[in-house]
Every structure is written in structure tokens, then in C-alpha cells.
GROMACS .gro file of N, CA and C in nm:
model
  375
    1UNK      N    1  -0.368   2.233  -0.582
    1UNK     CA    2  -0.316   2.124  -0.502
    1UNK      C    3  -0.177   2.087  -0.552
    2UNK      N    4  -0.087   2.010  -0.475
    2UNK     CA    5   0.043   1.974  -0.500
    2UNK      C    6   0.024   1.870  -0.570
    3UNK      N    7   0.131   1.886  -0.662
    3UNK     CA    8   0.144   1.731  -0.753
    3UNK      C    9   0.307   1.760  -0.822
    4UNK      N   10   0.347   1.605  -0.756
    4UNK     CA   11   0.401   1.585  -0.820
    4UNK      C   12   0.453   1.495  -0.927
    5UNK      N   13   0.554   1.491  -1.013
    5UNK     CA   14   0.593   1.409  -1.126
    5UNK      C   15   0.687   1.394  -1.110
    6UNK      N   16   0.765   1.284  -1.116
    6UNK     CA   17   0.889   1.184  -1.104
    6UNK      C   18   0.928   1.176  -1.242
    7UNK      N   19   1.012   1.171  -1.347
    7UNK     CA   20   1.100   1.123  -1.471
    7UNK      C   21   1.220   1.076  -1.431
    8UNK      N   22   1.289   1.007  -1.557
    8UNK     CA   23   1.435   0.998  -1.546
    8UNK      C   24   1.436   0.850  -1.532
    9UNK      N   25   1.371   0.773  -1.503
    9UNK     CA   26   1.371   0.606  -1.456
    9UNK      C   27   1.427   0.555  -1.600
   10UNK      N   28   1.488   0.437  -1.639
   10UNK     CA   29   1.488   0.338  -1.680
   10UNK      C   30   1.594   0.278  -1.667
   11UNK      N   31   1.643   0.203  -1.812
   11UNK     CA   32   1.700   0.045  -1.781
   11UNK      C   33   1.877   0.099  -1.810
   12UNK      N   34   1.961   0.038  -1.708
   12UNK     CA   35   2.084   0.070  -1.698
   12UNK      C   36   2.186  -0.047  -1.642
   13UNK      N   37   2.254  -0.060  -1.698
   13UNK     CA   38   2.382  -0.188  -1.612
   13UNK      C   39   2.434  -0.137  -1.546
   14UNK      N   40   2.496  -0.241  -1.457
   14UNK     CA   41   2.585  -0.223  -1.325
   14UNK      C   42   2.655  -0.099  -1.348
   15UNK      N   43   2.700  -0.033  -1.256
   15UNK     CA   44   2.788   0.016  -1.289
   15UNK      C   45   2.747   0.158  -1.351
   16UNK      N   46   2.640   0.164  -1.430
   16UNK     CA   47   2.591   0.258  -1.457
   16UNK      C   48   2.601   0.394  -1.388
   17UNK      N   49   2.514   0.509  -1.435
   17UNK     CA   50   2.468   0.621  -1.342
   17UNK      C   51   2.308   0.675  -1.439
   18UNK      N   52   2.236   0.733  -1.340
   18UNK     CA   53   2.061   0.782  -1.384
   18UNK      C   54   2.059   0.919  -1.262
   19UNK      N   55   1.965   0.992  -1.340
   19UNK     CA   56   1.907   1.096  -1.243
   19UNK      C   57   1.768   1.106  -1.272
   20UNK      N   58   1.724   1.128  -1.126
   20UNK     CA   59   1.605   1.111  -1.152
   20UNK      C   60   1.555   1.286  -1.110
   21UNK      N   61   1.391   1.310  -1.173
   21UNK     CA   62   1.364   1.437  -1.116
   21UNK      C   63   1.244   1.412  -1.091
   22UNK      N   64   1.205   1.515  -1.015
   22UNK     CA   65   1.103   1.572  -0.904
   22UNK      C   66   1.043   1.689  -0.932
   23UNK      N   67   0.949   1.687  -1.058
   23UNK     CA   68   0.822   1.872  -1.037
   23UNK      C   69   0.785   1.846  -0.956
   24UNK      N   70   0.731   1.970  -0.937
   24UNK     CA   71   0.646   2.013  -0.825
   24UNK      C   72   0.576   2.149  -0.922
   25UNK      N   73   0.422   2.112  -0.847
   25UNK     CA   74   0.346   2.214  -0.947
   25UNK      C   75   0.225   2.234  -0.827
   26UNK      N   76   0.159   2.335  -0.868
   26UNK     CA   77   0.056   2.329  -0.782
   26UNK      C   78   0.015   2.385  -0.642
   27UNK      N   79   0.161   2.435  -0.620
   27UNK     CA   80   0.110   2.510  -0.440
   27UNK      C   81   0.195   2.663  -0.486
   28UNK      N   82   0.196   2.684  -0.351
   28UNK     CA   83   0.233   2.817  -0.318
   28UNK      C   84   0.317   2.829  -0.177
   29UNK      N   85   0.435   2.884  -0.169
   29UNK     CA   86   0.527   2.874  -0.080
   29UNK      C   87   0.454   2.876   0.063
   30UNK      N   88   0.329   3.026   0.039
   30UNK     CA   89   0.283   3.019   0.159
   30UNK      C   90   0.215   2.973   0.223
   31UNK      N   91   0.141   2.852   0.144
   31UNK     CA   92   0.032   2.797   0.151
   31UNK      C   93   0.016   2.638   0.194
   32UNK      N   94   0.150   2.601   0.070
   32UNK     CA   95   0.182   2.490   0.073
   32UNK      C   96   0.338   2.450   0.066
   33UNK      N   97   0.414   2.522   0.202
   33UNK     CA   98   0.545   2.495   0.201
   33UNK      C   99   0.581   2.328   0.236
   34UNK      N  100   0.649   2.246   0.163
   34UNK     CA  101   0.734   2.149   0.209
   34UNK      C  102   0.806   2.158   0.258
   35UNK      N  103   0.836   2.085   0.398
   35UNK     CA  104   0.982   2.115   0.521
   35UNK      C  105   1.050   1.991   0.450
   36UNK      N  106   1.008   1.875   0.385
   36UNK     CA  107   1.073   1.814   0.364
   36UNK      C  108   1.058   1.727   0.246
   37UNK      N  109   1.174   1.722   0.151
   37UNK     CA  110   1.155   1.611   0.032
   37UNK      C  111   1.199   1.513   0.029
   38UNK      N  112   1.168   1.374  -0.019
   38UNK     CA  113   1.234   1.258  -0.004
   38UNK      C  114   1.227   1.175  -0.143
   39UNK      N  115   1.294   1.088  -0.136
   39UNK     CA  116   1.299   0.970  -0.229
   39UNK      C  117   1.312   0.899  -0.204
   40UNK      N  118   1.215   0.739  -0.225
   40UNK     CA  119   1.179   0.660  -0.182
   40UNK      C  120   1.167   0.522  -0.272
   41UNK      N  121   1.185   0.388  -0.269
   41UNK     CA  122   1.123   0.314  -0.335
   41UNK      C  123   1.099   0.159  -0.327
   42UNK      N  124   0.995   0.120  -0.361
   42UNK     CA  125   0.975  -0.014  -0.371
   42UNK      C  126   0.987  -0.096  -0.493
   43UNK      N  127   1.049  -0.204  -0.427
   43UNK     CA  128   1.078  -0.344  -0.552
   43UNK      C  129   0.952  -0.485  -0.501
   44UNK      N  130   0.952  -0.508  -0.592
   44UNK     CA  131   0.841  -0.676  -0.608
   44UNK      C  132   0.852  -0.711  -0.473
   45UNK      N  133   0.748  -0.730  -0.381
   45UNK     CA  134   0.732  -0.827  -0.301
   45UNK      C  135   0.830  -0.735  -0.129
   46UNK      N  136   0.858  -0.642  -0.149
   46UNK     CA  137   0.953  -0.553  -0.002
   46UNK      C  138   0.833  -0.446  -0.018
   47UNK      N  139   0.878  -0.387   0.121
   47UNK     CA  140   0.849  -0.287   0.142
   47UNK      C  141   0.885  -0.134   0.091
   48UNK      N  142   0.808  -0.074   0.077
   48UNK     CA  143   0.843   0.076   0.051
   48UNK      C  144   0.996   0.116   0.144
   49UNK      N  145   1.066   0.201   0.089
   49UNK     CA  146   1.180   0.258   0.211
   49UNK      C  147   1.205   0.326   0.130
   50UNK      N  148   1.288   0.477   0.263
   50UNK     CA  149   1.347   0.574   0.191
   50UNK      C  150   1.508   0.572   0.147
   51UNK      N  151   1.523   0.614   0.052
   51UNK     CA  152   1.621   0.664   0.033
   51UNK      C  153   1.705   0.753   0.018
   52UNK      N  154   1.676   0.853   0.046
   52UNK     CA  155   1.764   0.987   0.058
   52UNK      C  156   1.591   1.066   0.130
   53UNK      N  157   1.661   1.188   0.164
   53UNK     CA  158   1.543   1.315   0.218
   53UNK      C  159   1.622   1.473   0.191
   54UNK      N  160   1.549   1.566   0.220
   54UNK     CA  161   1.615   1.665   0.215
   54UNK      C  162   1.535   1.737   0.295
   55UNK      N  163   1.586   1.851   0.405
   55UNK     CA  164   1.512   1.914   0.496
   55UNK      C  165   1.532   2.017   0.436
   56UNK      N  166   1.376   2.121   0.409
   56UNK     CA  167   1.439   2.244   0.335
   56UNK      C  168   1.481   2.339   0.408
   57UNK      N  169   1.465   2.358   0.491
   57UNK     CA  170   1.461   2.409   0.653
   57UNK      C  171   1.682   2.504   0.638
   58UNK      N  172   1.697   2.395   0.605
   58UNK     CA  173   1.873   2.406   0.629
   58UNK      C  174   1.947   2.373   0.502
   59UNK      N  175   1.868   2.231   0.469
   59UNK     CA  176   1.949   2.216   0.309
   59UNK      C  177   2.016   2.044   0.393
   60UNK      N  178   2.002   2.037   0.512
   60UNK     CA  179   2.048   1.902   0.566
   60UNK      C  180   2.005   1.779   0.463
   61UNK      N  181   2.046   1.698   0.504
   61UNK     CA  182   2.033   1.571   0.408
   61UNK      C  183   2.040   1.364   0.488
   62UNK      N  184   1.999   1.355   0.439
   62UNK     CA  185   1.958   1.215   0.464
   62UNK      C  186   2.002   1.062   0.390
   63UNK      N  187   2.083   1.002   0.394
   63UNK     CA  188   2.101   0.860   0.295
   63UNK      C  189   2.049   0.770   0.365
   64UNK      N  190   1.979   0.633   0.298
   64UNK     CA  191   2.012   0.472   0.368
   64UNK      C  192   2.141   0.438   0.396
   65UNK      N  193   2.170   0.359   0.413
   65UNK     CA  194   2.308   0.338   0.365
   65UNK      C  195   2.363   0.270   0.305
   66UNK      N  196   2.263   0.177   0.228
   66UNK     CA  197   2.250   0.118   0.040
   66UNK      C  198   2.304   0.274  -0.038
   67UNK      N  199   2.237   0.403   0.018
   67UNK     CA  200   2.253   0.520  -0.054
   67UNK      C  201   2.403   0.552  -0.034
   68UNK      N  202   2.428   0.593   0.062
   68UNK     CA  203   2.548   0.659   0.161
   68UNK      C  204   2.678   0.648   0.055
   69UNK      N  205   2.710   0.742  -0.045
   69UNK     CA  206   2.849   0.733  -0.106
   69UNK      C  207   2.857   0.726  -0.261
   70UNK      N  208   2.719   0.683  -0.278
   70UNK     CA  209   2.659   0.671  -0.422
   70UNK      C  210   2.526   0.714  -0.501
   71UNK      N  211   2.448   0.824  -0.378
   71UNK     CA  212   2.329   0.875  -0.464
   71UNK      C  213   2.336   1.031  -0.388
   72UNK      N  214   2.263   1.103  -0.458
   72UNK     CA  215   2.330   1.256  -0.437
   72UNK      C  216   2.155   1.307  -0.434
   73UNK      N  217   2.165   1.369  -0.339
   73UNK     CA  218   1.979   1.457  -0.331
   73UNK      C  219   2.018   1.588  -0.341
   74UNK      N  220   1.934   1.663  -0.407
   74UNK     CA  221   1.988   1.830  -0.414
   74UNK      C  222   1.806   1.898  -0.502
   75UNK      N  223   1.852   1.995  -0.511
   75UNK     CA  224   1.718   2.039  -0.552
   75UNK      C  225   1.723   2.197  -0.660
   76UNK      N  226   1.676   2.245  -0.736
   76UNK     CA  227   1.667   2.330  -0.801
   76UNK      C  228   1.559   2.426  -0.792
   77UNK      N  229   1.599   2.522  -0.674
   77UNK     CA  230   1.468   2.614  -0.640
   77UNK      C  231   1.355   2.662  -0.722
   78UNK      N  232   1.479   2.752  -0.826
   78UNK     CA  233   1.429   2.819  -0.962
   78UNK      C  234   1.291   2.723  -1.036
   79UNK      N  235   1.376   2.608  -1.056
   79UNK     CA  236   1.241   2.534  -1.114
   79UNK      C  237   1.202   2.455  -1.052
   80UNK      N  238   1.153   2.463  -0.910
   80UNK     CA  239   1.034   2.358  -0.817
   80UNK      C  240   1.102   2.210  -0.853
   81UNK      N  241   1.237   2.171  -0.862
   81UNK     CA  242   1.280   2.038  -0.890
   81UNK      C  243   1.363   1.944  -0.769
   82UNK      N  244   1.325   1.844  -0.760
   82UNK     CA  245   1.410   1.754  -0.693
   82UNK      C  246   1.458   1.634  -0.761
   83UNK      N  247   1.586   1.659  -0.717
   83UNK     CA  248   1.664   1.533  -0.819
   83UNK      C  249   1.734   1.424  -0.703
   84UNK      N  250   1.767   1.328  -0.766
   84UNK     CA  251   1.825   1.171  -0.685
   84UNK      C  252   1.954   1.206  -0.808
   85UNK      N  253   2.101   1.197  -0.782
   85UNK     CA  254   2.176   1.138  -0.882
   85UNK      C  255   2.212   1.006  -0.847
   86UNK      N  256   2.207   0.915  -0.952
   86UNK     CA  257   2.248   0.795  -0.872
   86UNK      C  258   2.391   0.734  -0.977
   87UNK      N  259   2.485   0.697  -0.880
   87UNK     CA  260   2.625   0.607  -0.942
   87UNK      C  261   2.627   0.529  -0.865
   88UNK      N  262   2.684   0.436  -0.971
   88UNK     CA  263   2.757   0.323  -0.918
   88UNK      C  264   2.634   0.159  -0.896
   89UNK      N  265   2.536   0.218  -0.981
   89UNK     CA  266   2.420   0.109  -0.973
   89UNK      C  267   2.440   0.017  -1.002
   90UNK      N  268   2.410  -0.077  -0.896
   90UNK     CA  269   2.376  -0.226  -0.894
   90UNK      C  270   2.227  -0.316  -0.895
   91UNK      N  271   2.225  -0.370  -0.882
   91UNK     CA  272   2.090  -0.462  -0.948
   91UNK      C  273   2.046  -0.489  -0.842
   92UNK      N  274   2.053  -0.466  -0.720
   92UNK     CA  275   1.954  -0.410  -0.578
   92UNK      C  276   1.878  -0.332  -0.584
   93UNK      N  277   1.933  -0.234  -0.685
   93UNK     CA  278   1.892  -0.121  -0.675
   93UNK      C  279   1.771  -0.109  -0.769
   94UNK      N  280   1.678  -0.195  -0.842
   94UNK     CA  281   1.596  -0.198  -0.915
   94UNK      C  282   1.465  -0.185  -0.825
   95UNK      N  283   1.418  -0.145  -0.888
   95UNK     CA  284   1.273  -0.048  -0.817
   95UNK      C  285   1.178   0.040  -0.887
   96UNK      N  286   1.055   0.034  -0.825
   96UNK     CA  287   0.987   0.214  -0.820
   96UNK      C  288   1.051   0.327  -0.752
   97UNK      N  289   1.095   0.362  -0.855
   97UNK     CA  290   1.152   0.474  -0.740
   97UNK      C  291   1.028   0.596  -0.703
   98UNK      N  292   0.987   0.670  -0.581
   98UNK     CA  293   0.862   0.771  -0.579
   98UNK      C  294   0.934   0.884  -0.489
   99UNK      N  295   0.862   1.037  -0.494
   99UNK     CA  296   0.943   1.138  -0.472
   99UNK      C  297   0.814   1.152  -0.363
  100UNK      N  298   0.842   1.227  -0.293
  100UNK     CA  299   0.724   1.261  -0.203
  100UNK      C  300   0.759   1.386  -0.120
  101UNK      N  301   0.672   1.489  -0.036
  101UNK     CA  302   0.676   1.564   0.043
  101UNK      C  303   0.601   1.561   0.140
  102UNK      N  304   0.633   1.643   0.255
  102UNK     CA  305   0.579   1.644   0.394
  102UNK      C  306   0.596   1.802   0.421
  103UNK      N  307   0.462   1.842   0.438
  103UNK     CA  308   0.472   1.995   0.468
  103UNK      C  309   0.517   2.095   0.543
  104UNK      N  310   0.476   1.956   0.711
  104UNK     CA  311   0.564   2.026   0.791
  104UNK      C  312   0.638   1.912   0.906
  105UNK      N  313   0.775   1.942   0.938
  105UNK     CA  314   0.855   1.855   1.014
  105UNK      C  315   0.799   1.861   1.120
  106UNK      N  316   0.781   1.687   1.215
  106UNK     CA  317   0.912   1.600   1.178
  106UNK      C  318   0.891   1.535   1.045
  107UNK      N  319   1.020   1.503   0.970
  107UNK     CA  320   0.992   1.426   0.820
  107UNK      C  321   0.994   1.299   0.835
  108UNK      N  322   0.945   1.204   0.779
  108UNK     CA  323   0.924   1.079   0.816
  108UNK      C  324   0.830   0.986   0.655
  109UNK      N  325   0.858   0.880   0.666
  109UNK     CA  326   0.800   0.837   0.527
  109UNK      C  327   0.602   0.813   0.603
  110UNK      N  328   0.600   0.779   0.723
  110UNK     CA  329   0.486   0.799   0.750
  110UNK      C  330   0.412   0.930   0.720
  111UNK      N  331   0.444   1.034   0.733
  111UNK     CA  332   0.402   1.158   0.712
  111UNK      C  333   0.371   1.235   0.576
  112UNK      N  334   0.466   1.133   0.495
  112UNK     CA  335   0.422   1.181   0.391
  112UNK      C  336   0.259   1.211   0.279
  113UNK      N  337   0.244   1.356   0.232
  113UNK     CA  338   0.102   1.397   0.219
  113UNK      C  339   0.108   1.389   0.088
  114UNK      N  340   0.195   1.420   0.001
  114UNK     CA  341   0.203   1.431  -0.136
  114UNK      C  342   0.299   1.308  -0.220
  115UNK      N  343   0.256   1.210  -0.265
  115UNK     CA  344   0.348   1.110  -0.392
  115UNK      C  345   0.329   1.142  -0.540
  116UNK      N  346   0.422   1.128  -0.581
  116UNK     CA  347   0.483   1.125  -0.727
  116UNK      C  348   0.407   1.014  -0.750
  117UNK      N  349   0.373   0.963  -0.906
  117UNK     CA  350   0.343   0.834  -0.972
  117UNK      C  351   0.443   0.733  -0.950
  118UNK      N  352   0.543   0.759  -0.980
  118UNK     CA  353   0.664   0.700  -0.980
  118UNK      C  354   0.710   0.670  -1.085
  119UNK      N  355   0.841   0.618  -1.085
  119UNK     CA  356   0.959   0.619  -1.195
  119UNK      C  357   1.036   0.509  -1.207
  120UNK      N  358   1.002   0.413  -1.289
  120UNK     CA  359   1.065   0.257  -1.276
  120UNK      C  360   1.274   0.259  -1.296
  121UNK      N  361   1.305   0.217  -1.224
  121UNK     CA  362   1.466   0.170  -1.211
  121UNK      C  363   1.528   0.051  -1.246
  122UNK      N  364   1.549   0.013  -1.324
  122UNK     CA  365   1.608  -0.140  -1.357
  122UNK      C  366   1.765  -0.131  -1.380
  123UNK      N  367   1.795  -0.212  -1.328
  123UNK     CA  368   1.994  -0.226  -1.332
  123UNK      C  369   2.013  -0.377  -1.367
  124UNK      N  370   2.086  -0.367  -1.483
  124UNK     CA  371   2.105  -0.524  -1.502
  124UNK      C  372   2.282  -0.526  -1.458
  125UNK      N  373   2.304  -0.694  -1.428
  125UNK     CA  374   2.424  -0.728  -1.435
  125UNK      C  375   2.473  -0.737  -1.555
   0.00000   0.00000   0.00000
């Protein structure tokens, strides 16, 4: 079965930069292909939302637009990895951050079949 693991979270000031990553263990291309990866997260008391995606399909890409200019999605075939880079953090930006996949498109945070534990984010002023 798919599983994945999230690292890379913790505590950073404004201004900062963190990367976060994404294993993936457990499937088989043919079995258990992901069309799509995302990153996602919730803070105290909001809702879950995404923040970046990646269609593997093309390599297309996805921001919020809290994201849009300051977090970078990309992925490392070789080793089953998905990474978030994040600059320029501000203290909005504190969260769970969680990685997730969807096997087959359309991609959507509803759809998602597989979550990460997750990976705590804190940004101080």
C-alpha cells in the first residue's frame, strides 16, 4: 500500500526559507500510479487548503496565491520524493503542512486517497 511521509517542518522567522519532503513508499508505477501530488495545510481552527499540486501527467503545476511567487513544488523521480520549497515565510503561513496523492485525474483535494502524517510549520515575527 502507499504511504506516505512528510519531514522538513519546523520553527523559522519571517523572512525565513524551509523545504519540506514527500516519500513515497509502497506502490508500484503500474499498480499504483499518482496523476497527481499536492501540498496542503491546516492551521488551528480553518480549514484544510491546498497549496501547491503537481500533475505528473506533464510536470504542470499549481499555486494558491498566498503560494504564487514564494513556494516552489518539484519532485525527485529517482527517489519517489516530493518537495514544497518555501521563501519568504511569514507567520500566516504557520500550519500542518500534509502531502497527499490522487491516483487518477481530475486532481482535487476532495479526491485525495493517500495523506502524509504531516509536518508542523511555525514562522515567527
Amino acid at each position: 500500500q502507499v504511504q506516505l511521509v512528510e519531514s522538513g517542518g519546523g520553527s523559522v522567522q519571517a523572512g525565513g526559507s524551509l523545504i519540506l519532503s514527500c516519500a513515497a513508499s509502497g506502490y508500484t508505477y503500474s499498480t499504483d500510479y499518482l496523476g497527481c501530488m499536492g501540498w496542503f495545510r491546516q492551521a488551528p481552527g480553518k480549514e484544510r487548503e491546498e497549496v501547491a499540486g503537481f500533475y505528473t501527467g506533464d510536470g504542470s503545476t499549481y499555486y494558491s496565491d498566498s503560494a504564487k511567487g514564494r513556494f516552489t513544488i518539484s519532485q525527485d523521480n529517482a527517489k519517489n520524493t516530493l518537495y514544497l520549497q518555501m521563501n519568504s515565510l511569514k507567520p500566516e503561513d504557520t500550519a500542518m503542512y500534509y502531502c497527499g496523492g490522487v491516483p487518477e485525474p481530475p486532481c482535487s483535494m476532495a479526491r485525495i486517497r493517500y495523506w502524509g502524517q504531516g509536518t508542523q510549520v511555525t514562522v515567527s515575527s
